[in-house]
Coordinates of C-alpha atoms and ligand atoms in Angstrom, one line a residue:
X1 CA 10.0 62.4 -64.5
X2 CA 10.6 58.3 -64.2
X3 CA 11.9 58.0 -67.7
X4 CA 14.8 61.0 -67.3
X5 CA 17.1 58.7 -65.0
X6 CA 16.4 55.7 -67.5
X7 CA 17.7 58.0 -70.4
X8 CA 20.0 59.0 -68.7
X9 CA 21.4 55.9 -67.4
X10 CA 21.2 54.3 -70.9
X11 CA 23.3 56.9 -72.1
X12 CA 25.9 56.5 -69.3
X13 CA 25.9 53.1 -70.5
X14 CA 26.5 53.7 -74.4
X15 CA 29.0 55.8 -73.0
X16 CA 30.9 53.0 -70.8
X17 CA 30.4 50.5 -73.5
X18 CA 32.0 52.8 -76.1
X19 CA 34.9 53.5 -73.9
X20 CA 35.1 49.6 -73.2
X21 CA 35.3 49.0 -77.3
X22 CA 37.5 51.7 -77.9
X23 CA 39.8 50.4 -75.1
X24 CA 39.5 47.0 -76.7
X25 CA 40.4 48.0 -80.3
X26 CA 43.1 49.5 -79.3
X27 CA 44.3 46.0 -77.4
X28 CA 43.7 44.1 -80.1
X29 CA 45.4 46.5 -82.5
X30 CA 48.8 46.5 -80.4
X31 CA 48.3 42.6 -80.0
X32 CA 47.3 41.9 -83.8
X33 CA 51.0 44.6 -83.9
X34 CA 52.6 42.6 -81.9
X35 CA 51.7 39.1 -82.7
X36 CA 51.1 39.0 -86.3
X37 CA 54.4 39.5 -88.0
X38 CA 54.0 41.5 -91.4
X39 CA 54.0 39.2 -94.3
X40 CA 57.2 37.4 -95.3
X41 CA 58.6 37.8 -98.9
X42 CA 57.2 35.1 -101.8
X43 CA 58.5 33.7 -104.5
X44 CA 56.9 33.8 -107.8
X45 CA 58.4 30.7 -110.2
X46 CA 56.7 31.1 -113.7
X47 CA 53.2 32.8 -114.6
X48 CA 50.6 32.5 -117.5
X49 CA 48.0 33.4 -119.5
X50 CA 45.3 30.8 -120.3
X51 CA 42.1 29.7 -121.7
X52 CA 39.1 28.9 -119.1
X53 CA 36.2 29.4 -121.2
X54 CA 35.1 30.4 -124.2
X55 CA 34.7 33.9 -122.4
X56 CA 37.2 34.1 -119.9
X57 CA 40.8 34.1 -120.4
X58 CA 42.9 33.0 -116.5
X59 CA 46.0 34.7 -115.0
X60 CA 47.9 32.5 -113.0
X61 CA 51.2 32.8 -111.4
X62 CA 52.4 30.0 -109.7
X63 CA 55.2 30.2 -106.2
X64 CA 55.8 29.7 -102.9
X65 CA 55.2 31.5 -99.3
X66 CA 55.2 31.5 -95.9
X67 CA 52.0 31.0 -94.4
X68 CA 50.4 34.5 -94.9
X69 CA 48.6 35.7 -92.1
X70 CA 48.0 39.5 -92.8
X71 CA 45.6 40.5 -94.8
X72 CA 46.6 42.4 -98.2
X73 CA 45.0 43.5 -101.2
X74 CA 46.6 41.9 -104.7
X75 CA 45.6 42.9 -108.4
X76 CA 46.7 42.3 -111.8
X77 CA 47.2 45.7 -113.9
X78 CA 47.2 45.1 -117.6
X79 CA 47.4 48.7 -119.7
X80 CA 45.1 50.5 -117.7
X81 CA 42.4 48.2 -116.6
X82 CA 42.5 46.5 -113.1
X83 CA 41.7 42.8 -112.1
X84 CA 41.4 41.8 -108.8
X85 CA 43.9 39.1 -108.1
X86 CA 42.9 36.1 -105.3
X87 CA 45.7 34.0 -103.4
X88 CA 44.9 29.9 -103.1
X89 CA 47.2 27.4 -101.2
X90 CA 47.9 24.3 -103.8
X91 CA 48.0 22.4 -100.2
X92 CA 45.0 23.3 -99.0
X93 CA 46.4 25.1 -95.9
X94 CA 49.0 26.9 -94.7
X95 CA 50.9 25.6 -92.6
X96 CA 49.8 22.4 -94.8
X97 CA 49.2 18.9 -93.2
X98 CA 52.8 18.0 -93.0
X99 CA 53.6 20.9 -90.9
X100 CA 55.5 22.5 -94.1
X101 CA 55.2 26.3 -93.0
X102 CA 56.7 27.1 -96.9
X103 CA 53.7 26.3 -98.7
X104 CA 52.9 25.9 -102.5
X105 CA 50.2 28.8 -104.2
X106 CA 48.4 30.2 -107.3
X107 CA 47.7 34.0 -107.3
X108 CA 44.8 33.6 -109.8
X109 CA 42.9 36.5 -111.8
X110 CA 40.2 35.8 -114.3
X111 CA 40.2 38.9 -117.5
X112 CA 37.2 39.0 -120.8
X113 CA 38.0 37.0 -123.5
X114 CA 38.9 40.2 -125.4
X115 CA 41.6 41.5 -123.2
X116 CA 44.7 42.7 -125.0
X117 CA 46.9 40.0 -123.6
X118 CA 50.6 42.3 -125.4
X119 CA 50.8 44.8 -122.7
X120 CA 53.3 45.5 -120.0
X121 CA 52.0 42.9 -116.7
X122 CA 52.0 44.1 -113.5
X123 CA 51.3 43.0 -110.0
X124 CA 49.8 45.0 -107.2
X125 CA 50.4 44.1 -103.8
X126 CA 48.7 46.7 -101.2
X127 CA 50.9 50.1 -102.6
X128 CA 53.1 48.0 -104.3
X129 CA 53.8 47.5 -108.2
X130 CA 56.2 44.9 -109.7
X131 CA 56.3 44.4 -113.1
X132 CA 56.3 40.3 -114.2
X133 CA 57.2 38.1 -117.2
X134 CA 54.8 36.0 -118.9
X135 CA 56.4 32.8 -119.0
X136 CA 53.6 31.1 -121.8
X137 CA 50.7 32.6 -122.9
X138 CA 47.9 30.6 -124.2
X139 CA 44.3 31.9 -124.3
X140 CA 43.4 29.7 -126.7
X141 CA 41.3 26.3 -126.0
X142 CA 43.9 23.4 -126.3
X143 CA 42.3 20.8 -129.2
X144 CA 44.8 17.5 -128.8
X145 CA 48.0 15.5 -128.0
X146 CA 48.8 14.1 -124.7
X147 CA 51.4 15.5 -122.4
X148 CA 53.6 13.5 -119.9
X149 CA 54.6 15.5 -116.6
X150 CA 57.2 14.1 -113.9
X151 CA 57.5 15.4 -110.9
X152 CA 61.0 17.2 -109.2
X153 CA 63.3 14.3 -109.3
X154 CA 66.5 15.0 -107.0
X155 CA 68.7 12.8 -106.3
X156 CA 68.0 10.7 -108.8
X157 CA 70.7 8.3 -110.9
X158 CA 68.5 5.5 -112.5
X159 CA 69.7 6.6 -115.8
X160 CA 68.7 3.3 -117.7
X161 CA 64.8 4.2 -116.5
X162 CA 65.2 7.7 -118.4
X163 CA 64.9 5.3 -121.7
X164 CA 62.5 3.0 -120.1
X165 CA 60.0 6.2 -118.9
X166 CA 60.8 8.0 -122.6
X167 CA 60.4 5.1 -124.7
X168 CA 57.4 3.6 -123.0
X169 CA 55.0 6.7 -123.1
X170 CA 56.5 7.9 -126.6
X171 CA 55.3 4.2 -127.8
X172 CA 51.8 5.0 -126.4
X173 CA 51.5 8.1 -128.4
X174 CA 52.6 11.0 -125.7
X175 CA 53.4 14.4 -127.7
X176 CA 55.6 15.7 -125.2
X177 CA 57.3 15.0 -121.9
X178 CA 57.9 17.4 -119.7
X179 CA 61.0 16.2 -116.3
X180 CA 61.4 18.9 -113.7
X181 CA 65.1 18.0 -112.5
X182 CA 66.0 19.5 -108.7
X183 CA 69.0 17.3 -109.0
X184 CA 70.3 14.1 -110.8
X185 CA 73.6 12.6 -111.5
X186 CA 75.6 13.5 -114.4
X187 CA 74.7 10.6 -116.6
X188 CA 71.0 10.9 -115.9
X189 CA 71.2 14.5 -116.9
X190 CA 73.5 13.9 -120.3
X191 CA 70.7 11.2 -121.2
X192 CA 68.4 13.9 -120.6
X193 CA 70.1 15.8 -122.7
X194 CA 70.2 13.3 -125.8
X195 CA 65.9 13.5 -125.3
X196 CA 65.9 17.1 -125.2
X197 CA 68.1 17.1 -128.4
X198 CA 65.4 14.8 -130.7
X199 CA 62.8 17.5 -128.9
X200 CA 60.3 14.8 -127.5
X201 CA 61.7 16.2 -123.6
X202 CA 62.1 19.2 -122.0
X203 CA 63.5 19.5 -118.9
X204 CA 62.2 22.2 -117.0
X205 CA 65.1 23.0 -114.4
X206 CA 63.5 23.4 -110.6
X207 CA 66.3 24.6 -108.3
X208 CA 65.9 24.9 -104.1
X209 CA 64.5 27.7 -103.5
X210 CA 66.8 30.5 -102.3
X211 CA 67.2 31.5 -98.5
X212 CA 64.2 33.7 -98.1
X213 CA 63.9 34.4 -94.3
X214 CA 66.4 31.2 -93.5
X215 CA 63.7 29.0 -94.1
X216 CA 62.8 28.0 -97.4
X217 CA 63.8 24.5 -97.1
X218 CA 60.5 23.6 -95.4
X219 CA 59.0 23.4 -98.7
X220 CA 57.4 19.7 -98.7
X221 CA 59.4 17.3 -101.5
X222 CA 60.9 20.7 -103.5
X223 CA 57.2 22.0 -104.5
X224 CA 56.1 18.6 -106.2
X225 CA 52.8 20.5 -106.5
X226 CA 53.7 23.8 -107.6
X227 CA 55.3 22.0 -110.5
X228 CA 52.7 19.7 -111.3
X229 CA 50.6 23.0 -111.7
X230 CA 53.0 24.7 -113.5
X231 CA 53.4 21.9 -116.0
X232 CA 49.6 21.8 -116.6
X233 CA 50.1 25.6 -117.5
X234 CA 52.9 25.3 -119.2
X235 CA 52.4 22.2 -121.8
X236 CA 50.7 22.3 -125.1
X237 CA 48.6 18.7 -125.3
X238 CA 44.8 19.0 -124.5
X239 CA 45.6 15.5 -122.0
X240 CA 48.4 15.9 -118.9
X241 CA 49.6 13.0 -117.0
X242 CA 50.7 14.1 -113.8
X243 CA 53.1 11.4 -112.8
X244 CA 56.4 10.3 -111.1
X245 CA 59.2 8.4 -113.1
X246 CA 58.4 5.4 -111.6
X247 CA 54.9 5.4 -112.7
X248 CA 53.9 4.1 -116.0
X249 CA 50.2 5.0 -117.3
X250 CA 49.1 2.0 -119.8
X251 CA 46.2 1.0 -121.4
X252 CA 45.7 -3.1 -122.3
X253 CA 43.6 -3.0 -125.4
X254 CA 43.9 0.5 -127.3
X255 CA 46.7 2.9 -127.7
X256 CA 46.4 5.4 -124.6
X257 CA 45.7 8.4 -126.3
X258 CA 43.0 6.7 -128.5
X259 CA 41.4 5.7 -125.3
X260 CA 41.5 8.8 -123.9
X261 CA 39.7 10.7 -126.9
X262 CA 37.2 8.2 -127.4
X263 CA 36.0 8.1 -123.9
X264 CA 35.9 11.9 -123.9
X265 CA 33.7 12.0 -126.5
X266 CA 30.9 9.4 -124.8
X267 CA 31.4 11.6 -121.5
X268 CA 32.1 15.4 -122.1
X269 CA 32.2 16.1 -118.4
X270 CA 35.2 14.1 -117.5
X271 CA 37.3 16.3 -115.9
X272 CA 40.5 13.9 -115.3
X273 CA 40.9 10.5 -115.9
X274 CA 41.8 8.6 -112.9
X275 CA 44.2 5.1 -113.0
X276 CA 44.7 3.0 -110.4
X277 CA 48.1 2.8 -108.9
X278 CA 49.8 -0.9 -108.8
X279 CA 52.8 -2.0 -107.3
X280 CA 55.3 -3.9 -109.4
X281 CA 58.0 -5.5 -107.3
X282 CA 61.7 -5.4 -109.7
X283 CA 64.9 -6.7 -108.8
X284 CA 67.2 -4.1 -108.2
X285 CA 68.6 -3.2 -111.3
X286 CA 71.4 -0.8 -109.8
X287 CA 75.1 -0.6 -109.2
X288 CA 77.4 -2.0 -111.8
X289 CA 75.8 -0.9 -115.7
X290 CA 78.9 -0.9 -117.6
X291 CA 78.4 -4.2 -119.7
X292 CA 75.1 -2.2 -121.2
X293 CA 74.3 -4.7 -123.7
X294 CA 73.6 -7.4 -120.8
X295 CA 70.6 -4.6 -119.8
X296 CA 67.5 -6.6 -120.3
X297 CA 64.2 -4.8 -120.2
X298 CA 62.3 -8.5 -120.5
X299 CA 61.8 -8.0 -116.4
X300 CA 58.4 -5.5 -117.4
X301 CA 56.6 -8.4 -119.6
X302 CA 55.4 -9.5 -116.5
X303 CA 56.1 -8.7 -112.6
X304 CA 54.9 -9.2 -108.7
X305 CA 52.0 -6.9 -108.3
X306 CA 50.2 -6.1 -105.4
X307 CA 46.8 -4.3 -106.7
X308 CA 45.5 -4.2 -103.3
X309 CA 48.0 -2.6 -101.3
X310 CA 47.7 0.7 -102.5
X311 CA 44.5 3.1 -102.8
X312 CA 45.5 5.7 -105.1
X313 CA 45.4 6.8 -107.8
X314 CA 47.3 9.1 -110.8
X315 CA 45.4 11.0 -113.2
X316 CA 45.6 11.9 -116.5
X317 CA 43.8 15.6 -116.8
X318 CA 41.9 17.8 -119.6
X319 CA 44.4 20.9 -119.6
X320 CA 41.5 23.3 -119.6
X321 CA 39.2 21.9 -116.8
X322 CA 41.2 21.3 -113.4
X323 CA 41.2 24.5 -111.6
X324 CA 44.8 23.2 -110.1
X325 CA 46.5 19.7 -109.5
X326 CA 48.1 17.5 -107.2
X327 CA 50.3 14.4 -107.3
X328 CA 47.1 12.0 -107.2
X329 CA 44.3 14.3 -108.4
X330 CA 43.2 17.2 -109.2
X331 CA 42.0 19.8 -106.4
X332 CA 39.6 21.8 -108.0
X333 CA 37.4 22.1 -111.2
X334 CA 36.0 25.1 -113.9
X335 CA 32.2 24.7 -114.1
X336 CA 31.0 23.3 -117.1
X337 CA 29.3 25.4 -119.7
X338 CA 25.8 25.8 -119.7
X339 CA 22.3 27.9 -118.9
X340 CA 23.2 27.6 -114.8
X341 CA 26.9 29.8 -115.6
X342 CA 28.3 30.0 -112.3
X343 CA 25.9 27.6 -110.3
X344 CA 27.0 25.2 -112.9
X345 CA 27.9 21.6 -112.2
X346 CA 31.8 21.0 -112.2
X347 CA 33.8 18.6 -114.4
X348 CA 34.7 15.6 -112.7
X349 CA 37.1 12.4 -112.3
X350 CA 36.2 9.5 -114.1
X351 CA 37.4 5.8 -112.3
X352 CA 39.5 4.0 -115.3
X353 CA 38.4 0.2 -115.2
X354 CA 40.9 -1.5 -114.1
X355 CA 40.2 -3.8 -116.9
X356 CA 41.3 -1.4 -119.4
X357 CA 44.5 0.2 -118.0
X358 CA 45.9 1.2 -114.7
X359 CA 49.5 3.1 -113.8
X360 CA 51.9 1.0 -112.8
X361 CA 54.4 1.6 -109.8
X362 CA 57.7 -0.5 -110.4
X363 CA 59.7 0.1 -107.5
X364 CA 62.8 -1.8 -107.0
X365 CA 62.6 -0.6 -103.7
X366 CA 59.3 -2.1 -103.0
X367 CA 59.1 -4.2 -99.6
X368 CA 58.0 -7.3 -100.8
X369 CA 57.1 -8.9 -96.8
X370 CA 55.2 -5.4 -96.1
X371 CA 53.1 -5.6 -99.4
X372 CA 50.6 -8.2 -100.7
X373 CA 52.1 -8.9 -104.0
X374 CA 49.8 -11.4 -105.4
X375 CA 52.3 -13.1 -107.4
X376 CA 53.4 -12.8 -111.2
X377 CA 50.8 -11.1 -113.8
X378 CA 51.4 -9.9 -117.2
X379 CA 52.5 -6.0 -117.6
X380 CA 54.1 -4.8 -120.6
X381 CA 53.2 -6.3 -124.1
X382 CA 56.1 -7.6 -125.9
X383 CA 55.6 -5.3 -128.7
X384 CA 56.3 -2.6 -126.1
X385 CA 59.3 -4.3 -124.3
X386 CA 60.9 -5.2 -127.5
X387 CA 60.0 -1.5 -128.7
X388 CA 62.1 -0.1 -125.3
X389 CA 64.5 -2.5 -125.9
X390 CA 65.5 -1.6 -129.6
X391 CA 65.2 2.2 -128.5
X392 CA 67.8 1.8 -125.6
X393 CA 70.3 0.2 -127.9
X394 CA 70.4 2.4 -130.8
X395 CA 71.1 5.2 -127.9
X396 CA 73.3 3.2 -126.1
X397 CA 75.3 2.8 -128.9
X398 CA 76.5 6.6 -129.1
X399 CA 75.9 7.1 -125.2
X400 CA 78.7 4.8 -123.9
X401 CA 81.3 6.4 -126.6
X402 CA 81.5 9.3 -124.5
X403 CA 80.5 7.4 -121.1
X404 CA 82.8 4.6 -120.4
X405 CA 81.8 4.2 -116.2
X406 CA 77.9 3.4 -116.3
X407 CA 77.7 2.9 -112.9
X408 CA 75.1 3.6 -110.8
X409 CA 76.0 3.3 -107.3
X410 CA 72.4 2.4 -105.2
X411 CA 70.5 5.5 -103.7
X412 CA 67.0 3.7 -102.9
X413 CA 67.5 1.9 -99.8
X414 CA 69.9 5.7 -98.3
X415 CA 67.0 7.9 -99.7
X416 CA 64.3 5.6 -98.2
X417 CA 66.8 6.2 -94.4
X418 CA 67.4 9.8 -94.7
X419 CA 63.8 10.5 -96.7
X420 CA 60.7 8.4 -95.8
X421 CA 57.3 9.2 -96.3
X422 CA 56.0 10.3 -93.0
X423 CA 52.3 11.5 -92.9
X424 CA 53.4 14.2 -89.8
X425 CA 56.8 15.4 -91.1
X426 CA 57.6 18.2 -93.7
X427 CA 60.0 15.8 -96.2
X428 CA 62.8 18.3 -96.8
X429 CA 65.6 16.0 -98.6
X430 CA 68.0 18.7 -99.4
X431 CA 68.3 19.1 -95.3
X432 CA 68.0 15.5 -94.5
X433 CA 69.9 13.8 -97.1
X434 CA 72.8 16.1 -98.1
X435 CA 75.5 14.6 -95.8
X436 CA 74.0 11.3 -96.6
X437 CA 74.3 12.0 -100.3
X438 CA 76.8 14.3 -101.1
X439 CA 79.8 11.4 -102.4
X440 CA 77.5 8.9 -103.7
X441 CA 77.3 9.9 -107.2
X442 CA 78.3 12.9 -109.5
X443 CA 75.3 15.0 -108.9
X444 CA 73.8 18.5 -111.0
X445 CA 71.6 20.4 -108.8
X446 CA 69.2 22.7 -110.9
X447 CA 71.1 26.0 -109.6
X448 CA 69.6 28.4 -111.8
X449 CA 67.1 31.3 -110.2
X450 CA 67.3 34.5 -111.9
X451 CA 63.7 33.7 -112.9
X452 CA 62.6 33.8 -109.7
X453 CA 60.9 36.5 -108.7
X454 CA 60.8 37.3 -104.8
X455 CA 58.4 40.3 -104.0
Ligands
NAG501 C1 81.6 -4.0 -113.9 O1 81.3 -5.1 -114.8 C2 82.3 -5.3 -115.8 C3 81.8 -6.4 -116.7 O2 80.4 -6.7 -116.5 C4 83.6 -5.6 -115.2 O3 84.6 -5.7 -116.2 C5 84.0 -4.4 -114.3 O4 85.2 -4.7 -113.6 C6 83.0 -4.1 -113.3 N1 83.3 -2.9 -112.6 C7 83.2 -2.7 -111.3 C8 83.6 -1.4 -110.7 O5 82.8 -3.6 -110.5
NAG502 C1 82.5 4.9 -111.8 O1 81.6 5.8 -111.2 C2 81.3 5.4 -109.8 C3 80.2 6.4 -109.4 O2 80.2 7.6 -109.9 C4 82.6 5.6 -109.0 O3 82.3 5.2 -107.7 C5 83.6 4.6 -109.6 O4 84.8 4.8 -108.9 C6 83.8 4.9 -111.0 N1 84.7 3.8 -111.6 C7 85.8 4.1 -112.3 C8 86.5 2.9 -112.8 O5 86.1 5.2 -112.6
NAG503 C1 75.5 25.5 -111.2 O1 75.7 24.1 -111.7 C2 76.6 24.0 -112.7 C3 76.5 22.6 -113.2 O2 76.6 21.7 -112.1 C4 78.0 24.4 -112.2 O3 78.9 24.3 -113.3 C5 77.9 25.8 -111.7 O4 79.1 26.2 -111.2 C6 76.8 26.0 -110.7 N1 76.7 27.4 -110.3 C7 76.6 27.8 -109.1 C8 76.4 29.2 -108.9 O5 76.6 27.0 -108.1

């Protein structure tokens, strides 16, 4: 007779609390209605098939979004077969540090080794099938050459350092160069044309991003990183520099790529190689251009360097082994092979002696009484120099028959104004420098998007 009340008390209470969750889920349901916004649209840039492992080929696509805050289900349909598809900021977060609520990602899927790569591709988003392009496929292992990557340039009219940049890392033995152009003035982008022409460059055209939601110009510096991930897909060379045009990768002693296969094969786990970054201090080397035989290139035998001033580093990476890539380093690794499989160690970055190269960072720009330059130190060899120096001429030659104005009217100091680097603002140029810029030169913006997809 005592325990009857107690029954029945607990089940008045299961019944109150199952009200009080009921009452709740449906709180939270019209809250999580009311607060989270469905997804916003992406924008899918390029995608790819390629090798991770002996046994595992990788589907990547590489694009932008809003900062996604609903959950959804993706895939990967190839024939008939299903792979589940996982979404990855390249920033880390979303919104990312800089407050950039367009963020850079990789939708990545990983298929057998056997997987009939020829058949239609589509993507599944929740109910949702679109059918994508593969923009390179290449499942198989990459075995050599060394591939330069630069980084969306806009703005950008330095069209003397286009031979400098060219001629210096085709001297050290670089296959390929890969310059992803937002904008540049018109006789940067006929040089680039003359490179593209002898097929060492390809330019890879990376427009703004068109008006998804109003608000795709909060995309931090144009998608540097989606860029320097899609390049890594994208080239052919079993090395990738990941690099800026005003950074210049050289070793002292050895040719680069040399240096780079030997010291892969005395430490298989390297993952990237990483240089230190030094700052060269140059005259300005702007404005008028037109007497181009006066162009001396004897300035980069030696220069102002401040080693100190600057921690960081840019990398030179194994195409198979970073998971993805940033503008200093890479963010992730593939395991290496071996009896552990998935609890496997990672490849890693290996510290490049300073001794035996580092990447140079001549910056005309540079701020000579807010750095510690050190004072003058040898930089180029004069094999090199003379190298760059016969190169430009023998272009020159033919380049100033159909370009009679060579000027080059200065940008640095304006872009540095309506640009700078600040560690708690999303840099945006196209919305803080277009007044700014818009007269200052003869500028092509990279205004081509039928390729991009926006689901
Ligand atoms: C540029 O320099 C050349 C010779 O070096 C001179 O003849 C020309 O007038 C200059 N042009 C301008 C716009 O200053
Ligand atoms: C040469 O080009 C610059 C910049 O594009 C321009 O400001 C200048 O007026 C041009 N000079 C001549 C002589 O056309
Ligand atoms: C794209 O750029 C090219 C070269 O600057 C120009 O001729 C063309 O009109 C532009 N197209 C659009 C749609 O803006």
């Amino acid at each position: 007779m005592k325990i009857l009340p107690l029954v029945y008390n607990n089940r008045f209470y299961v019944l109150i609390s199952s009200i009080a969750v009921l009452i709740y889920l449906c709180i939270f349901e019209y809250l999580w209605a009311e607060d989270v916004p469905p997804n916003s649209p992406m924008i899918i840039v390029s995608s790819y098939f390629h090798y991770i492992s002996d046994s595992t080929i990788g589907f990547q696509a590489v694009g932008f979004s809003k900062c996604r805050n609903r959950p959804e289900s993706w895939a990967l349909l190839l024939g008939e077969r299903r792979y589940p598809i996982s979404l990855e900021y390249l920033q880390f977060a979303c919104p990312n540090s800089m407050g950039c609520i367009w963020v850079d990602y990789r939708l990545t899927a990983e298929l057998p080794f056997d997987v009939d790569l020829n058949q239609p591709t589509v993507l599944v988003r929740d109910d949702s099938e679109t059918k994508i392009e593969i923009t390179a496929s290449q499942p198989q292992k990459r075995t050599k050459g060394l591939d330069i990557c630069v980084a969306p340039i806009y703005y950008y009219n330095f069209w003397v350092r286009i031979v400098e940049f060219v001629e210096l890392y085709r001297q050290q033995g670089a296959s390929h160069i890969y310059i992803y152009v937002s904008s540049a003035s018109k006789l940067v982008d006929d040089m680039l044309k003359i490179y593209e022409k002898q097929g060492l460059v390809t330019v890879v055209r990376w427009p703004e991003l068109p008006k998804v939601d109003g608000t795709t110009e909060s995309v931090f510096r144009l998608g540097q990183h989606a860029a320097m991930l899609d390049c890594l897909m994208r080239s052919k060379g079993r090395y990738v520099a990941t690099v800026d045009m005003d950074d210049y990768i050289f070793t002292r002693h050895q040719n680069l790529v040399e240096y780079l296969e030997d010291e892969e094969r005395k430490n298989p786990n390297i993952g990237s190689f990483e240089f230190h970054m030094v700052h060269v201090a140059q005259e300005p080397r702007e404005a008028n251009l037109t007497d181009w035989r006066s162009i001396d290139f004897s300035g980069l035998l030696q220069g102002d360097m401040c080693d100190k001033c600057y921690g960081n580093f840019k990398a030179i990476h194994i195409a198979n082994r970073p998971v993805f890539v940033g503008p200093h380093n890479a963010g992730r690794y593939y395991r290496r092979p071996g009896f552990l499989g998935a609890l496997g160690w990672q490849y890693e970055e290996f510290l490049v002696p300073k001794s035996v190269g580092v990447s140079h960072h001549p910056r005309y720009a540079a701020r000579r009484h807010e750095l510690d330059f050190k004072g003058v130190q040898p930089f180029l060899s004069k094999e090199m120099v003379n190298g760059i120096s016969r190169k430009f001429t023998s272009v020159m030659e033919e380049f100033s028959k159909t370009h009679p104005n060579l000027t080059a009217p200065p940008v640095a100091e304006r872009m540095m104004g309506c640009n700078p680097f600040n560690p708690n603002a999303c840099q945006v140029p196209y919305v803080t420098c277009r007044n700014e810029m818009r007269n200052v030169d003869h500028w092509i913006f990279a205004n081509e998007s039928s390729h991009l997809l926006v689901l």
